[in-house]
């Protein structure tokens, strides 16, 4: 038997802001809320097809690029339409040294955490 990734933990200054942002990006819902953290995930809840994300409050400043980042891809529209949607809900372009020739877009969430928008890889639902 093997393990699976069940949760991703992202330290942040404002879990509420990031919960709203990532719920909108991923069509997630808030699954649990504690004093200093919020868990978001698919509507199926914990143990569903995707890992949940725990947004954990910290006062520590973000130092440089995260060693791990999230990649997303649209399931119901093309990459350009999804880029426009993400920029509308609060993502912003991020420069991490890309050449401009990459088939993905590097973005940052409202707290500056980088993530990439890939070309769609799944069949439209």
Backbone as JSON, one array per atom type, in Angstrom:
{
  "sequence": "XXXXXXXXXXXXXXXXXXXXXXXXXXXXXXXXXXXXXXXXXXXXXXXXXXXXXXXXXXXXXXXXXXXXXXXXXXXXXXXXXXXXXXXXXXXXXXXXXXXXXXXXXXXXXXXXXXXXXXXXXXXXX",
  "N": [[0.84, -1.17, 0.0], [0.44, 2.29, -0.64], [1.14, 5.72, 0.18], [-0.9, 8.7, -0.08], [-1.16, 12.1, -1.12], [-2.78, 13.99, 1.17], [-3.28, 16.45, 2.33], [-2.33, 19.83, 1.83], [-0.34, 22.26, 3.29], [-0.38, 25.65, 3.8], [1.32, 28.3, 4.97], [0.3, 31.5, 6.06], [-0.52, 35.04, 6.22], [-3.18, 35.88, 6.37], [-5.6, 33.81, 6.66], [-8.37, 33.88, 5.98], [-8.62, 35.57, 3.71], [-7.04, 34.18, 1.84], [-8.41, 31.74, 1.82], [-10.87, 32.45, 0.65], [-9.91, 33.24, -1.89], [-8.58, 30.85, -2.92], [-10.69, 29.03, -2.77], [-12.36, 30.08, -4.72], [-10.68, 29.86, -6.99], [-10.34, 27.04, -7.19], [-12.87, 25.96, -6.97], [-13.54, 25.08, -4.43], [-14.7, 24.45, -1.06], [-15.12, 25.7, 2.31], [-14.07, 23.49, 4.72], [-13.39, 23.12, 7.36], [-12.81, 25.08, 10.26], [-10.66, 26.59, 12.43], [-9.14, 28.28, 15.25], [-6.7, 29.51, 14.25], [-6.49, 28.56, 11.65], [-7.75, 27.48, 8.47], [-9.4, 24.95, 6.73], [-9.75, 23.99, 3.45], [-11.46, 22.4, 0.73], [-12.51, 19.95, -1.75], [-15.97, 19.54, -2.61], [-16.7, 17.01, -1.85], [-15.37, 16.61, 0.46], [-12.95, 15.76, 3.06], [-10.65, 13.3, 2.12], [-11.55, 13.01, -0.39], [-11.23, 13.18, -4.01], [-9.19, 15.03, -4.38], [-6.41, 16.61, -2.66], [-6.87, 18.34, 0.46], [-6.52, 21.82, 1.38], [-4.79, 23.43, 3.86], [-4.87, 26.44, 5.39], [-2.8, 28.17, 7.26], [-2.38, 30.41, 9.84], [0.35, 32.63, 10.24], [2.86, 34.74, 11.62], [5.27, 35.0, 10.56], [7.37, 36.38, 8.09], [7.13, 35.97, 4.51], [9.78, 34.53, 2.87], [11.33, 34.93, 0.04], [10.97, 32.77, -2.88], [8.67, 30.07, -2.6], [9.6, 26.7, -1.79], [7.97, 24.83, -2.87], [5.3, 24.77, -5.1], [1.96, 25.4, -6.32], [0.36, 23.97, -9.12], [-2.14, 24.66, -11.47], [-4.86, 23.84, -13.66], [-7.32, 24.62, -16.07], [-10.55, 23.13, -16.23], [-12.78, 23.51, -17.7], [-12.54, 25.46, -19.64], [-10.47, 27.35, -21.97], [-6.92, 28.09, -21.66], [-6.37, 30.87, -21.88], [-8.87, 32.08, -21.26], [-9.16, 31.17, -18.65], [-6.95, 32.36, -17.44], [-7.69, 35.06, -17.57], [-9.94, 34.97, -15.85], [-8.7, 34.25, -13.39], [-7.04, 36.47, -12.96], [-8.99, 38.39, -12.61], [-10.14, 37.64, -10.16], [-8.17, 38.19, -8.34], [-5.56, 37.18, -8.63], [-2.17, 37.82, -9.67], [0.27, 38.62, -12.2], [3.47, 37.01, -11.95], [6.99, 37.2, -11.75], [9.41, 34.9, -12.04], [11.7, 34.47, -13.3], [11.1, 33.38, -15.74], [11.12, 32.83, -19.34], [9.18, 33.7, -21.08], [8.48, 32.12, -23.12], [7.39, 29.85, -22.16], [4.8, 27.34, -21.84], [3.01, 27.93, -19.84], [1.57, 30.1, -17.32], [2.94, 32.15, -14.83], [1.76, 33.02, -11.75], [0.68, 34.95, -8.88], [-0.84, 34.53, -5.7], [-3.1, 36.42, -3.5], [-1.33, 36.88, -1.34], [1.14, 36.74, -2.43], [2.15, 34.22, -3.01], [3.53, 32.06, -5.29], [2.08, 30.44, -8.12], [1.3, 28.22, -10.85], [-0.42, 28.48, -13.93], [-1.37, 26.06, -15.99], [-1.67, 24.72, -19.35], [-4.86, 23.35, -20.24], [-5.23, 20.0, -19.18], [-6.96, 18.01, -18.67], [-9.89, 16.38, -19.88], [-12.68, 18.37, -20.79], [-15.29, 18.88, -18.46]],
  "CA": [[0.0, 0.0, 0.0], [1.2, 3.53, -0.73], [0.51, 6.94, 0.73], [-1.36, 9.7, -1.03], [-1.15, 13.44, -0.53], [-4.13, 14.26, 1.67], [-3.4, 17.86, 2.67], [-1.23, 20.75, 1.61], [-0.42, 23.3, 4.31], [0.2, 26.91, 3.34], [1.38, 29.34, 6.0], [-0.12, 32.78, 5.49], [-0.88, 36.08, 7.17], [-4.63, 36.04, 6.48], [-6.28, 32.61, 6.13], [-9.69, 34.21, 5.41], [-8.42, 36.1, 2.35], [-6.58, 33.1, 0.96], [-9.48, 30.74, 1.68], [-11.8, 32.95, -0.38], [-9.24, 33.2, -3.19], [-8.36, 29.49, -3.39], [-12.01, 28.41, -3.0], [-12.81, 30.55, -6.03], [-9.81, 29.27, -8.02], [-10.47, 25.59, -7.3], [-14.25, 25.56, -6.7], [-13.52, 24.4, -3.14], [-15.52, 25.0, 0.02], [-14.5, 25.62, 3.63], [-14.42, 22.23, 5.36], [-13.17, 23.22, 8.81], [-12.28, 26.37, 10.67], [-10.18, 26.66, 13.81], [-8.71, 29.63, 15.61], [-5.65, 30.06, 13.39], [-6.36, 27.91, 10.35], [-8.96, 27.13, 7.73], [-9.2, 23.87, 5.78], [-10.65, 24.04, 2.29], [-11.34, 21.21, -0.11], [-13.6, 19.67, -2.68], [-17.3, 19.38, -1.98], [-16.77, 15.66, -1.3], [-14.78, 16.65, 1.78], [-11.67, 15.13, 3.28], [-10.59, 11.94, 1.56], [-12.06, 13.05, -1.75], [-10.25, 12.95, -5.08], [-8.11, 16.01, -4.32], [-6.02, 16.94, -1.29], [-7.38, 19.59, 1.0], [-5.5, 22.83, 1.65], [-4.92, 24.06, 5.18], [-4.3, 27.78, 5.41], [-2.42, 28.3, 8.65], [-1.9, 31.76, 10.14], [1.68, 32.82, 10.79], [3.35, 36.11, 11.57], [6.58, 34.95, 9.91], [7.31, 36.92, 6.72], [7.49, 35.08, 3.4], [11.15, 34.8, 2.46], [11.65, 34.43, -1.29], [10.08, 31.8, -3.51], [8.4, 28.85, -1.86], [10.25, 25.56, -2.42], [6.91, 24.03, -3.47], [4.21, 25.63, -5.56], [0.77, 24.72, -6.84], [0.02, 24.11, -10.53], [-3.56, 24.47, -11.73], [-5.27, 23.94, -15.06], [-8.77, 24.73, -16.21], [-11.24, 21.92, -16.68], [-13.97, 23.83, -18.49], [-12.29, 26.59, -20.54], [-9.09, 27.35, -22.41], [-5.97, 28.73, -20.76], [-6.53, 32.33, -21.91], [-10.08, 32.44, -20.51], [-8.9, 30.93, -17.23], [-6.03, 33.42, -16.99], [-8.51, 36.27, -17.35], [-10.74, 34.75, -14.64], [-7.83, 34.29, -12.21], [-6.62, 37.86, -12.75], [-10.17, 39.11, -12.13], [-10.43, 37.33, -8.76], [-7.11, 38.64, -7.45], [-4.21, 36.73, -8.96], [-1.41, 38.8, -10.44], [1.44, 38.01, -12.82], [4.67, 36.94, -11.13], [8.21, 36.93, -12.51], [10.36, 34.05, -11.32], [12.79, 34.22, -14.23], [10.66, 32.69, -16.95], [11.55, 33.47, -20.58], [8.04, 34.14, -21.87], [8.21, 31.07, -24.1], [6.79, 28.71, -21.47], [3.38, 27.14, -22.14], [2.25, 28.2, -18.63], [1.65, 31.45, -16.77], [3.29, 32.19, -13.42], [0.92, 33.99, -11.08], [0.8, 34.99, -7.42], [-2.1, 34.72, -4.99], [-3.11, 37.72, -2.82], [-0.2, 37.05, -0.43], [2.39, 36.64, -3.17], [2.58, 32.83, -3.2], [3.5, 31.75, -6.71], [1.48, 29.22, -8.65], [1.33, 28.23, -12.31], [-1.6, 28.09, -14.7], [-0.95, 25.23, -17.11], [-2.69, 24.49, -20.37], [-5.75, 22.27, -19.8], [-4.73, 18.64, -19.37], [-8.07, 17.09, -18.48], [-11.02, 16.61, -20.76], [-13.69, 19.24, -20.21], [-16.35, 18.14, -17.76]],
  "C": [[0.88, 1.23, 0.0], [0.44, 4.66, -0.05], [-0.04, 7.77, -0.41], [-1.27, 11.05, -0.35], [-2.57, 13.76, -0.12], [-4.35, 15.73, 1.97], [-2.16, 18.6, 2.23], [-1.41, 21.86, 2.63], [0.31, 24.53, 3.79], [0.15, 27.9, 4.48], [1.06, 30.68, 5.36], [-0.45, 33.78, 6.59], [-2.38, 36.14, 7.41], [-5.35, 34.84, 5.86], [-7.63, 32.92, 5.48], [-9.56, 34.67, 3.96], [-8.01, 34.98, 1.42], [-7.62, 32.0, 0.81], [-10.47, 31.18, 0.61], [-11.18, 32.82, -1.77], [-9.14, 31.77, -3.72], [-9.67, 28.72, -3.57], [-12.54, 28.82, -4.36], [-11.99, 29.93, -7.15], [-10.17, 27.81, -8.27], [-11.9, 25.07, -7.16], [-14.3, 24.68, -5.45], [-14.49, 25.08, -2.19], [-14.72, 24.92, 1.32], [-15.01, 24.34, 4.3], [-14.32, 22.32, 6.88], [-12.53, 24.56, 9.1], [-11.91, 26.27, 12.13], [-9.65, 28.05, 14.05], [-7.72, 30.24, 14.62], [-5.49, 29.36, 12.05], [-7.74, 27.58, 9.78], [-8.59, 26.01, 6.77], [-10.23, 23.98, 4.68], [-10.42, 22.79, 1.46], [-12.53, 21.04, -1.02], [-14.9, 19.44, -1.91], [-17.48, 17.99, -1.39], [-16.16, 15.58, 0.09], [-13.45, 15.93, 1.85], [-11.72, 13.69, 2.76], [-11.13, 11.87, 0.15], [-10.93, 12.89, -2.77], [-9.07, 13.92, -5.07], [-7.68, 16.24, -2.88], [-6.71, 18.22, -0.83], [-6.21, 20.55, 1.18], [-5.79, 23.43, 3.01], [-4.17, 25.37, 5.12], [-4.06, 28.13, 6.87], [-1.79, 29.67, 8.9], [-0.5, 31.72, 10.74], [2.04, 34.29, 10.7], [4.73, 36.17, 10.9], [6.46, 35.52, 8.5], [7.69, 35.85, 5.7], [8.88, 35.48, 2.94], [11.43, 34.16, 1.1], [10.59, 33.48, -1.83], [9.88, 30.6, -2.6], [9.11, 27.68, -2.54], [9.25, 24.63, -3.11], [5.84, 24.99, -3.93], [3.09, 24.78, -6.14], [0.66, 24.99, -8.33], [-1.47, 23.84, -10.68], [-3.77, 24.47, -13.24], [-6.78, 23.9, -15.11], [-9.36, 23.42, -16.69], [-12.41, 22.23, -17.6], [-13.79, 25.04, -19.42], [-10.83, 26.54, -20.97], [-8.22, 28.18, -21.46], [-6.15, 30.25, -20.73], [-7.75, 32.79, -21.12], [-9.86, 32.23, -19.02], [-7.93, 31.96, -16.67], [-6.81, 34.69, -16.69], [-9.34, 36.14, -16.07], [-9.88, 34.86, -13.38], [-7.36, 35.71, -11.92], [-7.79, 38.69, -12.19], [-10.43, 38.85, -10.65], [-9.26, 37.62, -7.82], [-5.72, 38.1, -7.68], [-3.5, 37.86, -9.7], [-0.21, 38.1, -11.06], [2.64, 38.05, -11.89], [5.86, 36.59, -12.03], [9.15, 36.13, -11.64], [11.52, 33.67, -12.24], [12.39, 33.49, -15.49], [11.04, 33.51, -18.19], [10.4, 34.1, -21.36], [7.66, 33.13, -22.94], [7.53, 29.85, -23.47], [5.31, 28.57, -21.84], [2.49, 27.33, -20.9], [2.43, 29.66, -18.23], [2.0, 31.34, -15.3], [2.51, 33.34, -12.81], [1.22, 33.98, -9.59], [-0.59, 35.18, -6.84], [-2.06, 36.05, -4.23], [-1.98, 37.94, -1.81], [1.15, 36.87, -1.11], [2.92, 35.23, -3.36], [2.43, 32.47, -4.68], [2.77, 30.45, -7.0], [1.46, 29.34, -10.17], [-0.01, 27.79, -12.88], [-1.09, 27.35, -15.93], [-2.02, 25.23, -18.18], [-3.58, 23.36, -19.88], [-5.19, 20.91, -20.16], [-5.81, 17.6, -19.21], [-9.15, 17.39, -19.49], [-12.03, 17.48, -20.05], [-14.8, 18.4, -19.6], [-17.7, 18.53, -18.29]]
}
